Amino acid sequence: MEHFAIWVAAFLTMGIISFLYKDNAWYKLSEAIFVGISAGYWFVTLFWDNIYGKFWVGRGDDAMLYIGAFLGLLMLMRLVPKVGWISRWPLAFIVGATAGFYLINYFSSNVMRQVEDTIMPLLGTDYSATTYDMIGNIVIAVGTFSGLVYFFFSKEHKGVFGGTAKVGIFFLMITFGASFGYTVMSRMSLLIGRLDFLFGDWLGMIK
Amino acid sequence: MYPIWFQKRPLFTVLSALTIFLLFFSVSAFAQDNSQIDTTIAVDTTLAEIRIVPPSSVEVSDVGNDAGGSIDIHWQLSPEDQNGGPVISYSVLRAESVDGTLGDFTEIGSVPAGASTYADGNTVDGLKYVYKVAATAASGAVFESGDSIPVSSSAQWFDMRRINVFVGVLLVAGFIVYYIRQAKAGKELFIRKIAGLDAVDEAVGRATEMGKKIFYVPGTQDMDNVQTIAGVTILGRVAEMAAQYETWLEVPVSRSLVLVTAKEMVKEAYSKAGRPDAYHEDQVHYLTDDQFGYAAGVDGMVVREKPATIFYMGAFYAESLILAETGNSIGAIQIAGTGMPSQLPFFVAACDYTLIGEELFAASAYLSREPKQLGSLKGQDMGKAVILIALIVGLLLETFGIWNFSTLFSVIE
Amino acid sequence: MRREIPLLITGIVGVVFVIQYFIPHWPFNRMNAWFSDWFSIVQACAIWLGALNLIKISIQKIAKKKKDWIYSVVILVFFLLITILGFAEGEEFREPGTGFTWLYEFVYTPLSSTMFAILAFFVASASYRAFRARNLEATLLLAAAFFVMLGRVPIGDVISGFMPQGAQLSNLATWIMTFPQTAGQRAIMIGIALGIVSTSLRIILGIERSHLGGGD
Amino acid sequence: MNARMKEILVVAVLTVFCAIMYWGKVDGWMTGFQFSFGLSMTVVILIAVSLLVILYLTLRGKLIGRRVVFLYVGISVTLPFFMSLSQEIKISPEVQTLYEGIAELPPGSVVLTAFDYDPPSAPELQPMAESFFRYCFNNDLKVVVIGLWPQGPQQANIAIEKILLDEAIAAKNLQYGIDYVNLGFQTGNEFVIQRMGSDFKSMFPTDYTGTPYNDLPLVRNIKNFSNIDYGFNLSAGYPGTVEWVQVAVDRYGLKMGAGNTAVQAPQCYPYIRSGQLVGILGGMNGAAEFELMTGTVGKGTKFMLSQSFAHMIVIAFIIIGNVAYFRGGRKQKL
């Protein structure tokens, strides 16, 4: 069984990799298995964790969970064409709660905190900063400022304003470049992990 | 359906209700009790070999800005509490006080020598408690302080530490509402060119000319992500155009809730364009919740069906690259938009047009040119303007050491 | 009626969730918890819709013998296999030794990991085919990517070994990450946050109603 | 011979090769390959020369297809597995500060580790988890594990089982429940963090094996984040470090460090500058640096050579692509 299992894993791994050569039957088979298995995986997991774990055994004496179950039932009403419109209610509920929650969360963490951290004594407290820090602080202040100017929609990007926006887009591009570099790093690591499985765990060729 | 006052001025009603509500609570927030008293009575030191002066000045207060259920205890250290001194720990004792009569003291916790605070997180709101603190010597002998005054814990109706966030949200919301009203009143609002959105028409048109499909991918996250909502909104506009051009629009989705919403959206758009008959139930369909299962599925569809135009609008993770690269390899026109910074470089590189971050949220206003939408965009811009001004003022004030401006934005307590 | 009630629900719930942040008092302090529970339950119910949709589409494909219908059979078989196993094995479906775990470990994990891993190939091919020094912006993107990619692996400092300490590639990469990169990320973060605030507000006020299907 | 036959032949050859290797591994007569230094250098030079040839061809106007790029990526990642070359790893400041944050914890401190990733991201994050646990156990820090991703706690168990086999750590005879606890997974994303802010137990009534919270000596007295000395989050996306910072750090003042997949890392840099995070380990490279700091050699260090090679290949192809672009009058579509 142990041998069978690792060969199955290797077979499927190679199946996905074979897509690099071209779209072929081996890949399509692996892909179909993947779509089926992953849909089923989430289906089962969500049932046991959320419906069973959270509601069926987990509700305790918290009557509020019945509201959740009720919303869930309304959602399933979509299966009955005549009353399908009622599934808009739970949807409205979720969207409303998300909107409220995100409004506050993003405002406090991403606006307030980030503005707080951008506002700093550029030369250090009591002019204590080293040249390295000083340049860095100025770069951050200028970059954040001009980046925000780029996102200004209700004013034409011309003149000084346009120039600032241009500087902003430069900063955004550097950010994307850095992000790109890190993504390459990440993806290569994952490939290394997979090839380590093939050559190491499966075939035992790595010392 | 709505009450008449709500129908007439919905924005005003909701906002004023919100303001009144919050004002009420902020007033009641000042009504919290905060009591402290100095009591120092040395007791029970007779039998000990080493006499320790017990801790003194036990101050107790309700923990502010919380949901109740906790009390802070603070005391002056015993003078003998020094490094290597005889005190090894302090234990905190508590008794309930009912109508002035004290119950028995029980130990509720202890802290090592040198510590002068304890938070009792296990109180019943409204009940009165009396605390005392005892220093424990190495010999095991215990030296108790005097009783604190009675105190009870309570929950507050407004978290004063968050007043700055409150003001900020109110300010931005105020701008948005103000400009929405302006726009509704017929004021022209300018909006700068966004290249990616100007290209939507062209992209849909090209698919029509070539007689090929349009694919629309509304991200891989659920409806509880605002980017998905933005993506689905833009889907509405694109679907309308597709209906007008009579081009087949296909929307594969990865979340069941998105499936439900996107279906409604597309259906609505088709009837709005006067082509309800052209709408087909299978246009919007579910693949799988799994990120890569979904990517693989869409990939396969793209390679096999070779759509002329592909839209990616919403929240994306690693699948963005697979999708964008595959679309690029079949030569489709691709327009992407996301607020995920880590995925933007790939869209920027592999797509013809990319909406960067906030531009995604501006898209629905830009495409629809609805006054309400434009107004909210303008309001959002004013929020940005305030931030920009704050940045300049703050940087100047702090750099020249005049005032620590950034504390205005501080969220952590 | 069919449109107004959902709008009202959205508005009220939205406002409640905004103010709960400022109110530590019961019941507002419990709202988050309730919402997260409710959301998980609704989500778990909604996936039934998704799963049924998947089954329906697959069966249609098979019945009409569309191209590649055989793979729809595979999807169905594996979907049913893992679902039946997962339900039959009860609460302990995730314990070691169950059929579900076996499928997870030897089918799901290698497949999803490899899906992630082949991104490495696509990343390289995208670099080759799409990353062009078209203009100043693109050139900046490339330059930053270049320094970060080299500076973040040991080989970077081997290449720049002859340079003074401060100009070593690893230090350059650190500088880019700490200053210009941070500034750009911040601008994006603040912008997105404002976009979210205004979209959320529009949703709460009922201006943005597309999520309930269509415009006015 | 037509294309179809060729394909079948290749698959057959590969299958036979894999079968032989597998048999060799199981039977014990094949224990792996390692190139000598000379051979390693030769391979490196060969790869470099072939890239120069491609560059030359590109200059002459002959463009290569994407499959060639794929092939180069595969080769440049695989061959270094067998090479015996070594390179010096440098510590970056964000890894340094993260390490210092942990190093100043006195023995007995409680460390909360959140495992928010699944097997696909394990190549980057598992080495971090291993060296982090190894450091904690060696320095008598108490470890509490939770996961916001369903598969996270399983990954934690894999790492812990591996670390407990270390001689020095096995000698300590660590007890589950006293020295470390795995509270398992809970649904609810950032709301779980939020609720942990007031009460851990309400979110994790039992640990992952079903033992009640109050029967676990290590966590019995832990009410919320105020009883945690250090938080460490390993994250591969949502929910992850951003959520931990927004809720646990911003609202409850937890001191926190993070290990991220490299994709996530750049988004977390603003948080380091602002002090919301003490430090960060970014990707496999971060893992290697952390391994160096904690004095162990794990998979992070082992695979750094492959990583370096892969980056060089990507850079090489960016250059080649741009050469083609400029040569083709900036119109070339590849």
GROMACS .gro file of N, CA and C in nm, chain B residues 1-2 11 14 18 21-22 25 65-67 155-159 162 165-166 173 176-177 180 222 224 226 229 233 256-257 259-261 263-265 268 282 285-287 290 292 296 318 321-322 325 329 339 341 346 349 357-358 361 364 372-373 376 380 384 387 411, chain C residues 3-4 7-8 15 19 21-26 28-29 39 43 46-47 49-51 53-54 57 60 68 108 112 115-116 119 122-123 125-126 129-131 185 188 190-192 194-203 205 207-208 210-216:
model
  381
  208MET      N    1  -4.284   5.094   0.043
  208MET     CA    2  -4.218   5.000   0.133
  208MET      C    3  -4.147   5.074   0.246
  209TYR      N    4  -4.058   5.169   0.212
  209TYR     CA    5  -3.988   5.243   0.316
  209TYR      C    6  -4.083   5.346   0.379
  218LEU      N    7  -3.008   5.882   0.274
  218LEU     CA    8  -2.872   5.900   0.322
  218LEU      C    9  -2.872   5.978   0.452
  221VAL      N   10  -3.013   5.770   0.756
  221VAL     CA   11  -2.922   5.669   0.812
  221VAL      C   12  -2.808   5.737   0.886
  225LEU      N   13  -2.720   5.730   1.285
  225LEU     CA   14  -2.588   5.680   1.329
  225LEU      C   15  -2.522   5.782   1.421
  228PHE      N   16  -2.700   5.807   1.764
  228PHE     CA   17  -2.668   5.685   1.837
  228PHE      C   18  -2.530   5.695   1.901
  229LEU      N   19  -2.433   5.734   1.820
  229LEU     CA   20  -2.296   5.736   1.870
  229LEU      C   21  -2.274   5.848   1.970
  232PHE      N   22  -2.391   5.737   2.304
  232PHE     CA   23  -2.301   5.646   2.373
  232PHE      C   24  -2.173   5.713   2.418
  272ASN      N   25  -1.323   5.121   2.884
  272ASN     CA   26  -1.339   5.086   2.743
  272ASN      C   27  -1.348   4.936   2.717
  273ASP      N   28  -1.412   4.862   2.807
  273ASP     CA   29  -1.421   4.719   2.784
  273ASP      C   30  -1.565   4.670   2.797
  274ALA      N   31  -1.580   4.541   2.785
  274ALA     CA   32  -1.714   4.483   2.789
  274ALA      C   33  -1.753   4.447   2.931
  362ALA      N   34  -1.951   4.761   3.197
  362ALA     CA   35  -1.919   4.768   3.055
  362ALA      C   36  -1.943   4.911   3.008
  363GLN      N   37  -1.864   4.954   2.909
  363GLN     CA   38  -1.882   5.090   2.860
  363GLN      C   39  -1.954   5.090   2.727
  364TRP      N   40  -2.016   5.202   2.698
  364TRP     CA   41  -2.092   5.213   2.574
  364TRP      C   42  -2.012   5.276   2.461
  365PHE      N   43  -1.897   5.329   2.494
  365PHE     CA   44  -1.816   5.382   2.385
  365PHE      C   45  -1.668   5.367   2.419
  366ASP      N   46  -1.593   5.319   2.322
  366ASP     CA   47  -1.451   5.301   2.344
  366ASP      C   48  -1.380   5.432   2.311
  369ARG      N   49  -1.095   5.490   2.067
  369ARG     CA   50  -1.114   5.481   1.922
  369ARG      C   51  -1.181   5.605   1.865
  372VAL      N   52  -1.058   5.713   1.522
  372VAL     CA   53  -1.109   5.634   1.410
  372VAL      C   54  -1.251   5.679   1.378
  373PHE      N   55  -1.327   5.704   1.484
  373PHE     CA   56  -1.465   5.746   1.467
  373PHE      C   57  -1.473   5.876   1.388
  380ALA      N   58  -1.693   5.945   0.541
  380ALA     CA   59  -1.832   5.915   0.507
  380ALA      C   60  -1.905   6.045   0.474
  383ILE      N   61  -1.818   6.160   0.128
  383ILE     CA   62  -1.880   6.077   0.024
  383ILE      C   63  -2.028   6.113   0.010
  384VAL      N   64  -2.095   6.121   0.123
  384VAL     CA   65  -2.238   6.151   0.118
  384VAL      C   66  -2.261   6.290   0.058
  387ILE      N   67  -2.213   6.279  -0.315
  387ILE     CA   68  -2.321   6.205  -0.380
  387ILE      C   69  -2.441   6.298  -0.397
  429ASP      N   70  -1.458   3.483  -0.187
  429ASP     CA   71  -1.602   3.474  -0.165
  429ASP      C   72  -1.667   3.613  -0.160
  431ASP      N   73  -1.765   3.766   0.079
  431ASP     CA   74  -1.730   3.846   0.196
  431ASP      C   75  -1.603   3.927   0.171
  433VAL      N   76  -1.465   4.256  -0.036
  433VAL     CA   77  -1.519   4.372  -0.108
  433VAL      C   78  -1.469   4.375  -0.252
  436ILE      N   79  -1.701   4.191  -0.461
  436ILE     CA   80  -1.821   4.269  -0.487
  436ILE      C   81  -1.795   4.369  -0.600
  440THR      N   82  -1.978   4.377  -0.964
  440THR     CA   83  -2.043   4.499  -1.014
  440THR      C   84  -1.998   4.530  -1.156
  463SER      N   85  -1.970   2.935  -0.429
  463SER     CA   86  -2.113   2.917  -0.451
  463SER      C   87  -2.190   3.046  -0.433
  464LEU      N   88  -2.150   3.126  -0.335
  464LEU     CA   89  -2.221   3.253  -0.314
  464LEU      C   90  -2.200   3.345  -0.432
  466LEU      N   91  -2.153   3.243  -0.731
  466LEU     CA   92  -2.235   3.185  -0.837
  466LEU      C   93  -2.375   3.245  -0.833
  467VAL      N   94  -2.432   3.243  -0.713
  467VAL     CA   95  -2.567   3.295  -0.695
  467VAL      C   96  -2.574   3.441  -0.738
  468THR      N   97  -2.480   3.520  -0.687
  468THR     CA   98  -2.482   3.664  -0.715
  468THR      C   99  -2.456   3.693  -0.862
  470LYS      N  100  -2.502   3.512  -1.121
  470LYS     CA  101  -2.616   3.473  -1.205
  470LYS      C  102  -2.721   3.584  -1.207
  471GLU      N  103  -2.757   3.630  -1.089
  471GLU     CA  104  -2.854   3.738  -1.076
  471GLU      C  105  -2.810   3.859  -1.159
  472MET      N  106  -2.681   3.888  -1.141
  472MET     CA  107  -2.623   4.006  -1.202
  472MET      C  108  -2.633   4.000  -1.354
  475GLU      N  109  -2.994   4.007  -1.488
  475GLU     CA  110  -3.045   4.144  -1.478
  475GLU      C  111  -2.990   4.231  -1.592
  489ASP      N  112  -2.647   2.856  -1.824
  489ASP     CA  113  -2.513   2.797  -1.812
  489ASP      C  114  -2.401   2.897  -1.832
  492HIS      N  115  -2.120   2.955  -1.433
  492HIS     CA  116  -2.120   2.821  -1.372
  492HIS      C  117  -2.007   2.804  -1.272
  493TYR      N  118  -2.029   2.709  -1.184
  493TYR     CA  119  -1.937   2.684  -1.073
  493TYR      C  120  -1.838   2.575  -1.112
  494LEU      N  121  -1.710   2.594  -1.076
  494LEU     CA  122  -1.612   2.487  -1.102
  494LEU      C  123  -1.578   2.415  -0.973
  497ASP      N  124  -1.170   2.510  -0.484
  497ASP     CA  125  -1.026   2.504  -0.468
  497ASP      C  126  -0.956   2.593  -0.569
  499PHE      N  127  -0.651   2.603  -0.706
  499PHE     CA  128  -0.583   2.550  -0.825
  499PHE      C  129  -0.672   2.459  -0.906
  503ALA      N  130  -0.694   2.540  -1.285
  503ALA     CA  131  -0.675   2.436  -1.385
  503ALA      C  132  -0.797   2.428  -1.475
  525ALA      N  133  -0.231   3.325  -0.605
  525ALA     CA  134  -0.131   3.272  -0.697
  525ALA      C  135  -0.184   3.234  -0.835
  528LEU      N  136  -0.127   3.432  -1.207
  528LEU     CA  137  -0.021   3.415  -1.306
  528LEU      C  138  -0.059   3.309  -1.409
  529ILE      N  139  -0.108   3.192  -1.361
  529ILE     CA  140  -0.146   3.085  -1.452
  529ILE      C  141  -0.250   3.138  -1.549
  532GLU      N  142  -0.105   3.422  -1.787
  532GLU     CA  143  -0.006   3.373  -1.883
  532GLU      C  144  -0.072   3.287  -1.990
  536SER      N  145  -0.092   3.352  -2.384
  536SER     CA  146  -0.036   3.260  -2.484
  536SER      C  147  -0.135   3.232  -2.596
  546GLY      N  148  -0.691   4.431  -0.618
  546GLY     CA  149  -0.629   4.506  -0.509
  546GLY      C  150  -0.527   4.422  -0.436
  548PRO      N  151  -0.172   4.339  -0.397
  548PRO     CA  152  -0.044   4.394  -0.443
  548PRO      C  153   0.050   4.287  -0.497
  553PHE      N  154   0.212   4.059  -1.221
  553PHE     CA  155   0.186   3.965  -1.330
  553PHE      C  156   0.079   4.016  -1.421
  556ALA      N  157   0.231   4.274  -1.629
  556ALA     CA  158   0.318   4.222  -1.735
  556ALA      C  159   0.239   4.146  -1.841
  564GLY      N  160  -0.507   4.844  -0.784
  564GLY     CA  161  -0.562   4.873  -0.652
  564GLY      C  162  -0.691   4.952  -0.655
  565GLU      N  163  -0.681   5.075  -0.611
  565GLU     CA  164  -0.802   5.157  -0.596
  565GLU      C  165  -0.877   5.176  -0.726
  568PHE      N  166  -1.184   4.979  -0.764
  568PHE     CA  167  -1.305   5.026  -0.696
  568PHE      C  168  -1.366   5.146  -0.768
  571SER      N  169  -1.652   5.084  -1.130
  571SER     CA  170  -1.795   5.080  -1.154
  571SER      C  171  -1.850   5.221  -1.173
  579LYS      N  172  -2.442   5.909  -0.866
  579LYS     CA  173  -2.417   5.863  -0.728
  579LYS      C  174  -2.279   5.801  -0.715
  580GLN      N  175  -2.245   5.720  -0.814
  580GLN     CA  176  -2.116   5.653  -0.810
  580GLN      C  177  -2.003   5.753  -0.823
  583SER      N  178  -1.947   5.941  -0.505
  583SER     CA  179  -1.875   5.869  -0.399
  583SER      C  180  -1.727   5.863  -0.432
  587GLN      N  181  -1.434   6.003  -0.192
  587GLN     CA  182  -1.318   5.921  -0.159
  587GLN      C  183  -1.190   5.999  -0.187
  591LYS      N  184  -0.868   6.131   0.049
  591LYS     CA  185  -0.727   6.124   0.013
  591LYS      C  186  -0.661   6.260   0.028
  594ILE      N  187  -0.575   6.321   0.376
  594ILE     CA  188  -0.457   6.244   0.415
  594ILE      C  189  -0.331   6.312   0.362
  618VAL      N  190  -0.376   5.405   1.671
  618VAL     CA  191  -0.491   5.319   1.698
  618VAL      C  192  -0.469   5.232   1.820
  623ARG      N  193  -3.698   4.349  -0.343
  623ARG     CA  194  -3.571   4.418  -0.349
  623ARG      C  195  -3.549   4.503  -0.222
  624GLU      N  196  -3.659   4.557  -0.170
  624GLU     CA  197  -3.643   4.649  -0.058
  624GLU      C  198  -3.596   4.580   0.069
  627LEU      N  199  -3.235   4.517   0.077
  627LEU     CA  200  -3.161   4.643   0.090
  627LEU      C  201  -3.161   4.691   0.234
  628LEU      N  202  -3.275   4.677   0.298
  628LEU     CA  203  -3.286   4.718   0.436
  628LEU      C  204  -3.198   4.633   0.525
  635VAL      N  205  -2.460   4.901   0.923
  635VAL     CA  206  -2.443   5.005   1.025
  635VAL      C  207  -2.407   4.942   1.160
  639ILE      N  208  -2.069   5.023   1.391
  639ILE     CA  209  -2.064   5.079   1.526
  639ILE      C  210  -2.017   4.979   1.630
  641TYR      N  211  -1.761   4.833   1.643
  641TYR     CA  212  -1.619   4.856   1.668
  641TYR      C  213  -1.598   4.955   1.782
  642PHE      N  214  -1.692   5.047   1.796
  642PHE     CA  215  -1.674   5.153   1.896
  642PHE      C  216  -1.740   5.120   2.029
  643ILE      N  217  -1.818   5.014   2.032
  643ILE     CA  218  -1.896   4.987   2.153
  643ILE      C  219  -1.850   4.857   2.218
  644PRO      N  220  -1.787   4.867   2.332
  644PRO     CA  221  -1.742   4.744   2.396
  644PRO      C  222  -1.854   4.672   2.471
  645HIS      N  223  -1.970   4.736   2.483
  645HIS     CA  224  -2.078   4.681   2.565
  645HIS      C  225  -2.150   4.565   2.495
  646TRP      N  226  -2.203   4.472   2.579
  646TRP     CA  227  -2.287   4.366   2.523
  646TRP      C  228  -2.409   4.429   2.460
  648PHE      N  229  -2.287   4.426   2.155
  648PHE     CA  230  -2.200   4.461   2.042
  648PHE      C  231  -2.067   4.387   2.046
  649ASN      N  232  -2.021   4.357   2.168
  649ASN     CA  233  -1.894   4.287   2.177
  649ASN      C  234  -1.904   4.144   2.126
  659PHE      N  235  -2.171   3.323   0.925
  659PHE     CA  236  -2.112   3.316   0.793
  659PHE      C  237  -2.063   3.175   0.761
  663GLN      N  238  -2.206   2.965   0.454
  663GLN     CA  239  -2.108   2.921   0.355
  663GLN      C  240  -2.120   2.770   0.332
  666ALA      N  241  -2.421   2.705   0.135
  666ALA     CA  242  -2.411   2.751  -0.003
  666ALA      C  243  -2.330   2.655  -0.088
  667ILE      N  244  -2.237   2.584  -0.025
  667ILE     CA  245  -2.154   2.495  -0.107
  667ILE      C  246  -2.238   2.380  -0.162
  669LEU      N  247  -2.516   2.428  -0.306
  669LEU     CA  248  -2.557   2.482  -0.435
  669LEU      C  249  -2.446   2.462  -0.538
  670GLY      N  250  -2.325   2.493  -0.497
  670GLY     CA  251  -2.211   2.480  -0.587
  670GLY      C  252  -2.193   2.335  -0.631
  671ALA      N  253  -2.198   2.245  -0.532
  671ALA     CA  254  -2.175   2.105  -0.561
  671ALA      C  255  -2.284   2.052  -0.655
  673ASN      N  256  -2.455   2.224  -0.865
  673ASN     CA  257  -2.429   2.284  -0.995
  673ASN      C  258  -2.322   2.207  -1.071
  674LEU      N  259  -2.217   2.170  -0.999
  674LEU     CA  260  -2.108   2.095  -1.061
  674LEU      C  261  -2.161   1.961  -1.113
  677ILE      N  262  -2.387   2.013  -1.423
  677ILE     CA  263  -2.313   2.044  -1.546
  677ILE      C  264  -2.240   1.921  -1.598
  680GLN      N  265  -2.492   1.684  -1.756
  680GLN     CA  266  -2.534   1.737  -1.885
  680GLN      C  267  -2.431   1.707  -1.993
  688ASP      N  268  -1.478   1.560  -2.471
  688ASP     CA  269  -1.413   1.534  -2.342
  688ASP      C  270  -1.510   1.500  -2.230
  728TYR      N  271  -0.490   1.461  -0.325
  728TYR     CA  272  -0.514   1.605  -0.320
  728TYR      C  273  -0.385   1.685  -0.301
  732SER      N  274  -0.240   1.954  -0.562
  732SER     CA  275  -0.243   2.098  -0.536
  732SER      C  276  -0.101   2.152  -0.525
  735MET      N  277   0.033   2.195  -0.873
  735MET     CA  278  -0.030   2.311  -0.936
  735MET      C  279   0.045   2.438  -0.897
  736PHE      N  280   0.079   2.446  -0.769
  736PHE     CA  281   0.155   2.561  -0.720
  736PHE      C  282   0.294   2.562  -0.783
  739LEU      N  283   0.382   2.683  -1.130
  739LEU     CA  284   0.385   2.828  -1.144
  739LEU      C  285   0.527   2.877  -1.170
  742PHE      N  286   0.576   2.895  -1.530
  742PHE     CA  287   0.501   3.005  -1.591
  742PHE      C  288   0.566   3.139  -1.559
  743VAL      N  289   0.617   3.148  -1.435
  743VAL     CA  290   0.681   3.272  -1.395
  743VAL      C  291   0.801   3.299  -1.486
  745SER      N  292   0.848   3.180  -1.790
  745SER     CA  293   0.810   3.208  -1.928
  745SER      C  294   0.747   3.347  -1.938
  746ALA      N  295   0.674   3.387  -1.832
  746ALA     CA  296   0.619   3.523  -1.833
  746ALA      C  297   0.733   3.625  -1.831
  749ARG      N  298   0.867   3.638  -2.184
  749ARG     CA  299   0.782   3.689  -2.291
  749ARG      C  300   0.714   3.822  -2.263
  750ALA      N  301   0.698   3.853  -2.135
  750ALA     CA  302   0.616   3.971  -2.108
  750ALA      C  303   0.691   4.087  -2.042
  751PHE      N  304   0.799   4.057  -1.971
  751PHE     CA  305   0.865   4.166  -1.899
  751PHE      C  306   0.961   4.241  -1.989
  805GLN      N  307   0.396   5.015  -0.130
  805GLN     CA  308   0.294   4.930  -0.067
  805GLN      C  309   0.198   5.014   0.014
  808ILE      N  310  -0.049   5.193  -0.202
  808ILE     CA  311  -0.150   5.100  -0.251
  808ILE      C  312  -0.247   5.063  -0.138
  810ILE      N  313  -0.327   5.228   0.137
  810ILE     CA  314  -0.418   5.336   0.176
  810ILE      C  315  -0.524   5.356   0.069
  811GLY      N  316  -0.480   5.352  -0.057
  811GLY     CA  317  -0.575   5.368  -0.167
  811GLY      C  318  -0.682   5.260  -0.163
  812ILE      N  319  -0.639   5.135  -0.151
  812ILE     CA  320  -0.735   5.026  -0.148
  812ILE      C  321  -0.830   5.041  -0.030
  814LEU      N  322  -0.927   5.311   0.118
  814LEU     CA  323  -1.029   5.414   0.091
  814LEU      C  324  -1.132   5.362  -0.009
  815GLY      N  325  -1.084   5.287  -0.107
  815GLY     CA  326  -1.178   5.228  -0.203
  815GLY      C  327  -1.276   5.137  -0.132
  816ILE      N  328  -1.225   5.059  -0.038
  816ILE     CA  329  -1.312   4.967   0.034
  816ILE      C  330  -1.410   5.044   0.122
  817VAL      N  331  -1.359   5.150   0.186
  817VAL     CA  332  -1.448   5.230   0.270
  817VAL      C  333  -1.563   5.285   0.186
  818SER      N  334  -1.530   5.339   0.068
  818SER     CA  335  -1.638   5.402  -0.008
  818SER      C  336  -1.730   5.297  -0.068
  819THR      N  337  -1.674   5.184  -0.115
  819THR     CA  338  -1.762   5.079  -0.167
  819THR      C  339  -1.853   5.028  -0.056
  820SER      N  340  -1.797   5.005   0.062
  820SER     CA  341  -1.877   4.955   0.172
  820SER      C  342  -1.989   5.054   0.206
  821LEU      N  343  -1.952   5.180   0.207
  821LEU     CA  344  -2.051   5.282   0.240
  821LEU      C  345  -2.164   5.282   0.137
  822ARG      N  346  -2.126   5.270   0.010
  822ARG     CA  347  -2.228   5.266  -0.094
  822ARG      C  348  -2.319   5.145  -0.075
  823ILE      N  349  -2.259   5.035  -0.036
  823ILE     CA  350  -2.340   4.915  -0.014
  823ILE      C  351  -2.436   4.938   0.102
  825LEU      N  352  -2.548   5.215   0.222
  825LEU     CA  353  -2.650   5.315   0.191
  825LEU      C  354  -2.743   5.271   0.079
  827ILE      N  355  -2.670   5.231  -0.237
  827ILE     CA  356  -2.642   5.285  -0.371
  827ILE      C  357  -2.586   5.175  -0.459
  828GLU      N  358  -2.498   5.097  -0.399
  828GLU     CA  359  -2.439   4.983  -0.471
  828GLU      C  360  -2.528   4.864  -0.440
  830SER      N  361  -2.565   4.603  -0.675
  830SER     CA  362  -2.541   4.503  -0.777
  830SER      C  363  -2.535   4.363  -0.718
  831HIS      N  364  -2.486   4.352  -0.596
  831HIS     CA  365  -2.472   4.219  -0.536
  831HIS      C  366  -2.607   4.153  -0.517
  832LEU      N  367  -2.715   4.231  -0.524
  832LEU     CA  368  -2.846   4.170  -0.513
  832LEU      C  369  -2.906   4.149  -0.651
  833GLY      N  370  -2.822   4.167  -0.752
  833GLY     CA  371  -2.869   4.144  -0.887
  833GLY      C  372  -2.912   4.271  -0.953
  834GLY      N  373  -2.820   4.330  -1.028
  834GLY     CA  374  -2.858   4.440  -1.113
  834GLY      C  375  -2.872   4.574  -1.046
  835GLY      N  376  -2.892   4.674  -1.128
  835GLY     CA  377  -2.901   4.811  -1.081
  835GLY      C  378  -3.038   4.841  -1.022
  836ASP      N  379  -3.091   4.957  -1.058
  836ASP     CA  380  -3.214   5.001  -0.990
  836ASP      C  381  -3.337   4.920  -1.030
   0.00000   0.00000   0.00000
